[in-house]
mmCIF file of C-alpha atoms in Angstrom:
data_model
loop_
_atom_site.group_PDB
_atom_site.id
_atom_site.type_symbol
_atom_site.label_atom_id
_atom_site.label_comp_id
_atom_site.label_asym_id
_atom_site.label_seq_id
_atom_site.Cartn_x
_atom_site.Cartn_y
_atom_site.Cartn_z
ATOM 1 C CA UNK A 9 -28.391 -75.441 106.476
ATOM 2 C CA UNK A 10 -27.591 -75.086 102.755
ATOM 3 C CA UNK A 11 -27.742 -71.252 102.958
ATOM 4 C CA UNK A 12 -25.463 -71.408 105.911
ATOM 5 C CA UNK A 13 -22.787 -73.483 104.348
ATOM 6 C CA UNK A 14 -22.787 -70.767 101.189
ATOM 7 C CA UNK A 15 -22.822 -67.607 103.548
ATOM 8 C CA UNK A 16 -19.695 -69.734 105.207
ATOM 9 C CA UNK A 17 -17.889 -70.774 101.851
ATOM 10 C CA UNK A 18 -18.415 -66.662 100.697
ATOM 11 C CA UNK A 19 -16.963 -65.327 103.744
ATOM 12 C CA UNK A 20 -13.762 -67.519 103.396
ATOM 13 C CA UNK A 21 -13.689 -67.116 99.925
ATOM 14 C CA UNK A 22 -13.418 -62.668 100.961
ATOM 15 C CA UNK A 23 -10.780 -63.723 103.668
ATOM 16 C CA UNK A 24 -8.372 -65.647 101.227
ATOM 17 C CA UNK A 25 -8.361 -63.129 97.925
ATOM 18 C CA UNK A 26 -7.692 -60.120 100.879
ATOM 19 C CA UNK A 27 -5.358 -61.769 102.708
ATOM 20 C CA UNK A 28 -3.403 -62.295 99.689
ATOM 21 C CA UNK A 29 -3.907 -58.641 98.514
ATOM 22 C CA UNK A 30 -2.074 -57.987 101.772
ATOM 23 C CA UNK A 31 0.789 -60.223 101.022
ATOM 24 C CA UNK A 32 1.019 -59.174 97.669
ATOM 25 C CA UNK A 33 1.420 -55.381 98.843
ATOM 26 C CA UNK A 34 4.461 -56.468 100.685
ATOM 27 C CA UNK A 35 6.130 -58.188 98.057
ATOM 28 C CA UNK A 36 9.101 -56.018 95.986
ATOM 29 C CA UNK A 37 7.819 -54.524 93.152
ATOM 30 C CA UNK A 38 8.701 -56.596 89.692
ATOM 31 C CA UNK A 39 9.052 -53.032 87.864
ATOM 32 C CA UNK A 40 12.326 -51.070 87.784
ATOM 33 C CA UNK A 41 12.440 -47.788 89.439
ATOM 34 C CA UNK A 42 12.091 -44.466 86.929
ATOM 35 C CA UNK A 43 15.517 -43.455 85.768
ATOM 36 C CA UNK A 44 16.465 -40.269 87.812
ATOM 37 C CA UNK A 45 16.492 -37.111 85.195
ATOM 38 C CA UNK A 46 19.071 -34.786 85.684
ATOM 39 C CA UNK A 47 18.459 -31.699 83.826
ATOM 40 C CA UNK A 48 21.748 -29.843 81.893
ATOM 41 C CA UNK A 49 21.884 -26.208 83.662
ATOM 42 C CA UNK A 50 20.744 -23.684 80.523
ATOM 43 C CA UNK A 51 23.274 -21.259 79.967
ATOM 44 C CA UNK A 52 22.626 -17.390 80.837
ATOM 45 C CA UNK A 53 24.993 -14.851 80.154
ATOM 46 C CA UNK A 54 23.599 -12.956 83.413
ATOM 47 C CA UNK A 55 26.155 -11.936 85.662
ATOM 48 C CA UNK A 56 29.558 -10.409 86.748
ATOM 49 C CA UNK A 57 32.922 -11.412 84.475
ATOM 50 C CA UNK A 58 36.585 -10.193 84.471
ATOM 51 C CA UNK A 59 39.312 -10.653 81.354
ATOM 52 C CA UNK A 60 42.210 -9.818 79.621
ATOM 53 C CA UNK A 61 42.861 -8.684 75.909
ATOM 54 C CA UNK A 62 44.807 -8.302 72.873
ATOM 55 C CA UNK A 63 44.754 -6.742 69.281
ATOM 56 C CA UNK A 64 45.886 -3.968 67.068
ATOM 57 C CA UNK A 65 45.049 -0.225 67.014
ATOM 58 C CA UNK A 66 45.631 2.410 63.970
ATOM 59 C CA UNK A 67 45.624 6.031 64.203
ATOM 60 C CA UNK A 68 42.843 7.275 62.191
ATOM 61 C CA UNK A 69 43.292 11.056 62.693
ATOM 62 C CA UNK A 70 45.846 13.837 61.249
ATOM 63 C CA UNK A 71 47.189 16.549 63.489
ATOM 64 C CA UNK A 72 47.651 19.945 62.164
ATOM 65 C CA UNK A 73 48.767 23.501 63.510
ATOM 66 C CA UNK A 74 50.486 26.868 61.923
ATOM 67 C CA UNK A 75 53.885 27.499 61.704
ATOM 68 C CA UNK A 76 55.096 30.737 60.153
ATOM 69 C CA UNK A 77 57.507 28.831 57.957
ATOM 70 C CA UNK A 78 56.698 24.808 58.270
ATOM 71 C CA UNK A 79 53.497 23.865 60.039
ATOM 72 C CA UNK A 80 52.921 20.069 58.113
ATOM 73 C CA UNK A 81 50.418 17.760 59.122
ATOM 74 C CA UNK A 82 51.360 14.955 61.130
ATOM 75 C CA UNK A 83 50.807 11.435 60.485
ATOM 76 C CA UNK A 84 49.438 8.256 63.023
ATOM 77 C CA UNK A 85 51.063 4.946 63.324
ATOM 78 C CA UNK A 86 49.521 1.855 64.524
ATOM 79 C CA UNK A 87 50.527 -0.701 66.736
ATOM 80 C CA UNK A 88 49.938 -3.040 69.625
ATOM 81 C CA UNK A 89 47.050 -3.172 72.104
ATOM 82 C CA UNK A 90 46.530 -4.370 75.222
ATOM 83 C CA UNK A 91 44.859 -4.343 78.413
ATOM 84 C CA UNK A 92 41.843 -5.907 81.136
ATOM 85 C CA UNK A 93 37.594 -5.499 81.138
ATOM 86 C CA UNK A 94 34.965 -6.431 83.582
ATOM 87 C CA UNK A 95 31.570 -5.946 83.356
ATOM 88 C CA UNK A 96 28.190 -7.362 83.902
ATOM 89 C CA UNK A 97 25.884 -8.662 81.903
ATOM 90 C CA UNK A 98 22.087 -9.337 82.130
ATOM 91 C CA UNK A 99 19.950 -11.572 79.989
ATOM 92 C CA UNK A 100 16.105 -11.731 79.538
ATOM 93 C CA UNK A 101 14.833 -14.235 76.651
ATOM 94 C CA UNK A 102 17.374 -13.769 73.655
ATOM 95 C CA UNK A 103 18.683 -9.740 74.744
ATOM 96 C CA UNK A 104 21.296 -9.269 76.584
ATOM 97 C CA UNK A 105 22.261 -5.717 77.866
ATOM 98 C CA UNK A 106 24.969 -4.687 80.375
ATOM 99 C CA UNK A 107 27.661 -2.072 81.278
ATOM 100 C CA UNK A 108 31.837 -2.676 80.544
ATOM 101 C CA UNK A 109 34.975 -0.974 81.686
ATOM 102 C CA UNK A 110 38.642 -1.187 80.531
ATOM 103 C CA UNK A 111 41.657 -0.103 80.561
ATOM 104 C CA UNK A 112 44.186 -0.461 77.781
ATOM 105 C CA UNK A 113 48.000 0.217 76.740
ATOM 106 C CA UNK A 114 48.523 1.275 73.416
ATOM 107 C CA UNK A 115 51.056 2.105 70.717
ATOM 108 C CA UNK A 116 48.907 3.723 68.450
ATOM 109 C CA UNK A 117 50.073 7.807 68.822
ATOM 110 C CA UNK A 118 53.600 8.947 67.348
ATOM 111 C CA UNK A 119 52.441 11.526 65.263
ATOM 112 C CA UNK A 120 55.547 12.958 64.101
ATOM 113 C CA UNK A 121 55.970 16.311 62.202
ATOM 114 C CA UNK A 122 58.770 18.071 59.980
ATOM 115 C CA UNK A 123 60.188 21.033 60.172
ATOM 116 C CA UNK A 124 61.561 21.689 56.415
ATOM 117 C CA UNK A 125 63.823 18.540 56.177
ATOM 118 C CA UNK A 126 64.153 17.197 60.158
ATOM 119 C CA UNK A 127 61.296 15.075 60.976
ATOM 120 C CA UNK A 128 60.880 15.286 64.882
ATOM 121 C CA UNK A 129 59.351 11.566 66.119
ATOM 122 C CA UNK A 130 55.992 11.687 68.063
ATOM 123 C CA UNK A 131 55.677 9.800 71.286
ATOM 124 C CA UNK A 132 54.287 6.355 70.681
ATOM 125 C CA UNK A 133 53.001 4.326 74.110
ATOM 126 C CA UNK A 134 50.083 5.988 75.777
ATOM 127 C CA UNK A 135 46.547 4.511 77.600
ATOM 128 C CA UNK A 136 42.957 4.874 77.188
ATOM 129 C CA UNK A 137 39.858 3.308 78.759
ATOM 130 C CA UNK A 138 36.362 2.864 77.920
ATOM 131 C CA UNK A 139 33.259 3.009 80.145
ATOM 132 C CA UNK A 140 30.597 1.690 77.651
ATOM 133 C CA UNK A 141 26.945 0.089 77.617
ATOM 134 C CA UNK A 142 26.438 -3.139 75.578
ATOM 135 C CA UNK A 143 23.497 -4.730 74.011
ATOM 136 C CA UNK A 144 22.611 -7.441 72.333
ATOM 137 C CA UNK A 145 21.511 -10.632 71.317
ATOM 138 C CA UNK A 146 22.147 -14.674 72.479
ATOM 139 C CA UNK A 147 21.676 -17.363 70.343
ATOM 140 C CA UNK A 148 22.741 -19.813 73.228
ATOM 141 C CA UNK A 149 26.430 -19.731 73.610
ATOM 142 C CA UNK A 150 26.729 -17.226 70.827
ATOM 143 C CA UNK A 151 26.175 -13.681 71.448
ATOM 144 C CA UNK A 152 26.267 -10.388 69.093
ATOM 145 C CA UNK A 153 26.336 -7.369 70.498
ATOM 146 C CA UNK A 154 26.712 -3.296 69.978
ATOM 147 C CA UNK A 155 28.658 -1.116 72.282
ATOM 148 C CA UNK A 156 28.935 2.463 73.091
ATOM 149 C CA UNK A 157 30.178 4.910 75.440
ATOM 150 C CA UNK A 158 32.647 7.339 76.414
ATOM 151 C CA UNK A 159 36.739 7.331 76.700
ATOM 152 C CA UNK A 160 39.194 8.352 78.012
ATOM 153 C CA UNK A 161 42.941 8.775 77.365
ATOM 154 C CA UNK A 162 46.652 10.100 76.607
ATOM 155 C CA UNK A 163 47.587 8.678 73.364
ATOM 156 C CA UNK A 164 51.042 9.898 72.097
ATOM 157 C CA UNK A 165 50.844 12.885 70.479
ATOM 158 C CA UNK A 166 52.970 15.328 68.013
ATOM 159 C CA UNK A 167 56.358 16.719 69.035
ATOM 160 C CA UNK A 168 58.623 18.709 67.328
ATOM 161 C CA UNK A 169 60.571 21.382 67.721
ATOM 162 C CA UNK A 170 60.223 25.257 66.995
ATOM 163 C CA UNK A 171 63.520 27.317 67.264
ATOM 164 C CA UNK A 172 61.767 30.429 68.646
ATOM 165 C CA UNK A 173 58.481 28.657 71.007
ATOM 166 C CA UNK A 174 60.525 25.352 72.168
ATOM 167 C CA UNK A 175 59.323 22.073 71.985
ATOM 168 C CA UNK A 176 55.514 21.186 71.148
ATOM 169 C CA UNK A 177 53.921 18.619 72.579
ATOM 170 C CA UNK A 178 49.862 17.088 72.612
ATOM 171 C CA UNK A 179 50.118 14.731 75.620
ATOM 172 C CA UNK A 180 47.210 14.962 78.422
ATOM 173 C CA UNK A 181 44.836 13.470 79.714
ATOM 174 C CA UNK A 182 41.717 13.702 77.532
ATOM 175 C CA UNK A 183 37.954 12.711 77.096
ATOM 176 C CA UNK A 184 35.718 11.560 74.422
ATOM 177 C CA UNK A 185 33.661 8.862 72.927
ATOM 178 C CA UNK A 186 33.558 5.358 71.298
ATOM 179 C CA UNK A 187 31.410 2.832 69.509
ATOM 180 C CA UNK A 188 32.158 -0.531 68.074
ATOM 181 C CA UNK A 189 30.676 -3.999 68.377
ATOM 182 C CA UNK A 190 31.871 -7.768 68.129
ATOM 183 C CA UNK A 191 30.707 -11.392 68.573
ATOM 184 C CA UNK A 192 31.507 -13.789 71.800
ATOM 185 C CA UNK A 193 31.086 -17.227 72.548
ATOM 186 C CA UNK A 194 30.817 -19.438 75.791
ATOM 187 C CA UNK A 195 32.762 -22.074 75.495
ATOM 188 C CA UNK A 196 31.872 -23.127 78.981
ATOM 189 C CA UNK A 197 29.874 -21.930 81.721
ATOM 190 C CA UNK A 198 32.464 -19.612 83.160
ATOM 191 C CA UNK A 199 35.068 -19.270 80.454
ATOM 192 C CA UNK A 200 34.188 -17.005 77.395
ATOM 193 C CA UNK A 201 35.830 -15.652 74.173
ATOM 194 C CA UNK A 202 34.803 -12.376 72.283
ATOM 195 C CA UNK A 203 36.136 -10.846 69.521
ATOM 196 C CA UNK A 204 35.688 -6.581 68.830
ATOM 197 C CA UNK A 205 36.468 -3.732 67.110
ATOM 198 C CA UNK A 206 35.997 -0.069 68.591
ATOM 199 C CA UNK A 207 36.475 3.114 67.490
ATOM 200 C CA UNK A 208 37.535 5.866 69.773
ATOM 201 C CA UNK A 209 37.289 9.757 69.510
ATOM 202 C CA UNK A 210 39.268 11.651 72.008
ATOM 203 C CA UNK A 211 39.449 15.421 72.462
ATOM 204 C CA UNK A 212 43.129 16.689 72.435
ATOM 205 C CA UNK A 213 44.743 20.306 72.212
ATOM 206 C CA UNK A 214 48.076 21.269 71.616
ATOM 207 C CA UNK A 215 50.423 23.494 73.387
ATOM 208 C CA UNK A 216 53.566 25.310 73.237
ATOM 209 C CA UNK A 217 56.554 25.809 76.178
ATOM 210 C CA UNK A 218 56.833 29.195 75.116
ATOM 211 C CA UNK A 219 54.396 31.894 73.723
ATOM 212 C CA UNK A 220 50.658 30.419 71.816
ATOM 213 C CA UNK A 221 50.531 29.232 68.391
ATOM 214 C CA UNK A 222 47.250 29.027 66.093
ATOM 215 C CA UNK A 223 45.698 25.812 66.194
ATOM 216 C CA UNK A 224 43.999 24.950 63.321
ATOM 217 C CA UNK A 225 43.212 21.325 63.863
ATOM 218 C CA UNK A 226 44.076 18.129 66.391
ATOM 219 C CA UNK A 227 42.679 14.779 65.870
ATOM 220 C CA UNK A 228 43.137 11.597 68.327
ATOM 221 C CA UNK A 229 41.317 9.342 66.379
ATOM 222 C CA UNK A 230 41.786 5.401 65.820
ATOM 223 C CA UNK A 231 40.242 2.464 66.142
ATOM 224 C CA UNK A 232 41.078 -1.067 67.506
ATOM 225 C CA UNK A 233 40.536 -4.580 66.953
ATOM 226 C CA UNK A 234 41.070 -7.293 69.641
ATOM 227 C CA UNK A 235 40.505 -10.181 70.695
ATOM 228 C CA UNK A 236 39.948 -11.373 74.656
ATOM 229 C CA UNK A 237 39.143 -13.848 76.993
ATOM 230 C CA UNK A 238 36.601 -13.534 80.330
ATOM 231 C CA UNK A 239 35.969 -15.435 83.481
ATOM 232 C CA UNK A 240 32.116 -15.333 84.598
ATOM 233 C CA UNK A 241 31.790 -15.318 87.972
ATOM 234 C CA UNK A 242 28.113 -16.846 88.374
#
């Protein structure tokens, strides 16, 4: 009888502490729920962008060709610079490499010449574009980079007059090269801001209306300092 009332008392004893398990389970927790983490995106400089520009250019190059009487080497002005770029960049740990175009207006030619005491103005606005690799490296926000590639252009070139040949004039479209590099900064994740400095080399030639003259030498040469501003698009 006395083992029967202990095997009883055990038995209800297991009944009670599970049933109030049970209960227990149901019951709203007493501990607040983790705070949700939402990560800040990491920056990347991958992808497609589009901008506009400003700065200075300065001829860097002299122009010269015979005359029988005068020939005088002309001279390079600088001026204002201006223009758009887009590009695409990709980024893989801290390098960065991509490809840029642009297209600029600049008054950087007017390479005048003088003919004993007349001084004959060159022509001053003209364009020239780049199509240039870049490369370099992100310290988050902050990138450095390199550039190089080839141009393209008609920057004003020498005029001046010759009595017995007519006028003479350098202006066409030519093609060379350029190489420069600058420093740009996201200051968010689609706006960024880049400063640069290029120089560019373009192949020119000179001609006469009338007859040939001996050309000893003809130099587009200058470089360019800017500053710009780009949209990324992802």
């Amino acid at each position: 009888m006395r083992n029967s009332s202990l095997a009883l008392l055990a038995a209800s004893a297991a009944l009670a502490i599970a049933a109030s398990t049970a209960q227990a389970a149901d019951l709203p927790s007493r501990y607040a729920p983790a705070p949700a983490y939402n990560a800040m995106p990491v920056f990347t400089w991958s992808g497609f962008y589009a901008g506009v520009n400003a700065g200075y250019g300065w001829s860097t190059g002299t122009s010269r060709y015979y005359d029988p009487a005068f020939g005088v080497p002309g001279r390079g002005k600088g001026g204002f610079v201006g223009g758009a770029q887009a590009g695409y960049n990709y980024q893989f740990g801290m390098f960065v490499i991509g490809a840029e175009t642009d297209l600029q207006y600049a008054a950087v030619g007017n390479k005048g010449s003088s003919y004993g005491s007349t001084y004959y103005a060159g022509d001053s606005d003209g364009y020239f574009g780049t199509i240039r690799g870049r490369a370099g490296v992100a310290f988050d926000r902050a990138l450095v980079f390199g550039t190089a590639g080839f141009a393209y252009g008609d920057i004003g070139g020498n005029k001046a007059l010759d009595t017995e040949l007519g006028f003479h004039r350098g202006n066409s479209n030519n093609w060379g090269w350029t190489v420069g590099g600058g420093v740009e900064y996201a200051l968010t994740n689609q706006f960024t801001a880049k400063v640069e400095g290029l120089y560019v080399n373009l192949d020119t030639s000179d001609n006469y209306t009338q007859a040939d003259r001996v050309n000893i030498r003809r130099d587009t040469e200058f470089g360019v300092v800017r500053a710009g501003l780009n949209y990324k698009f992802n």
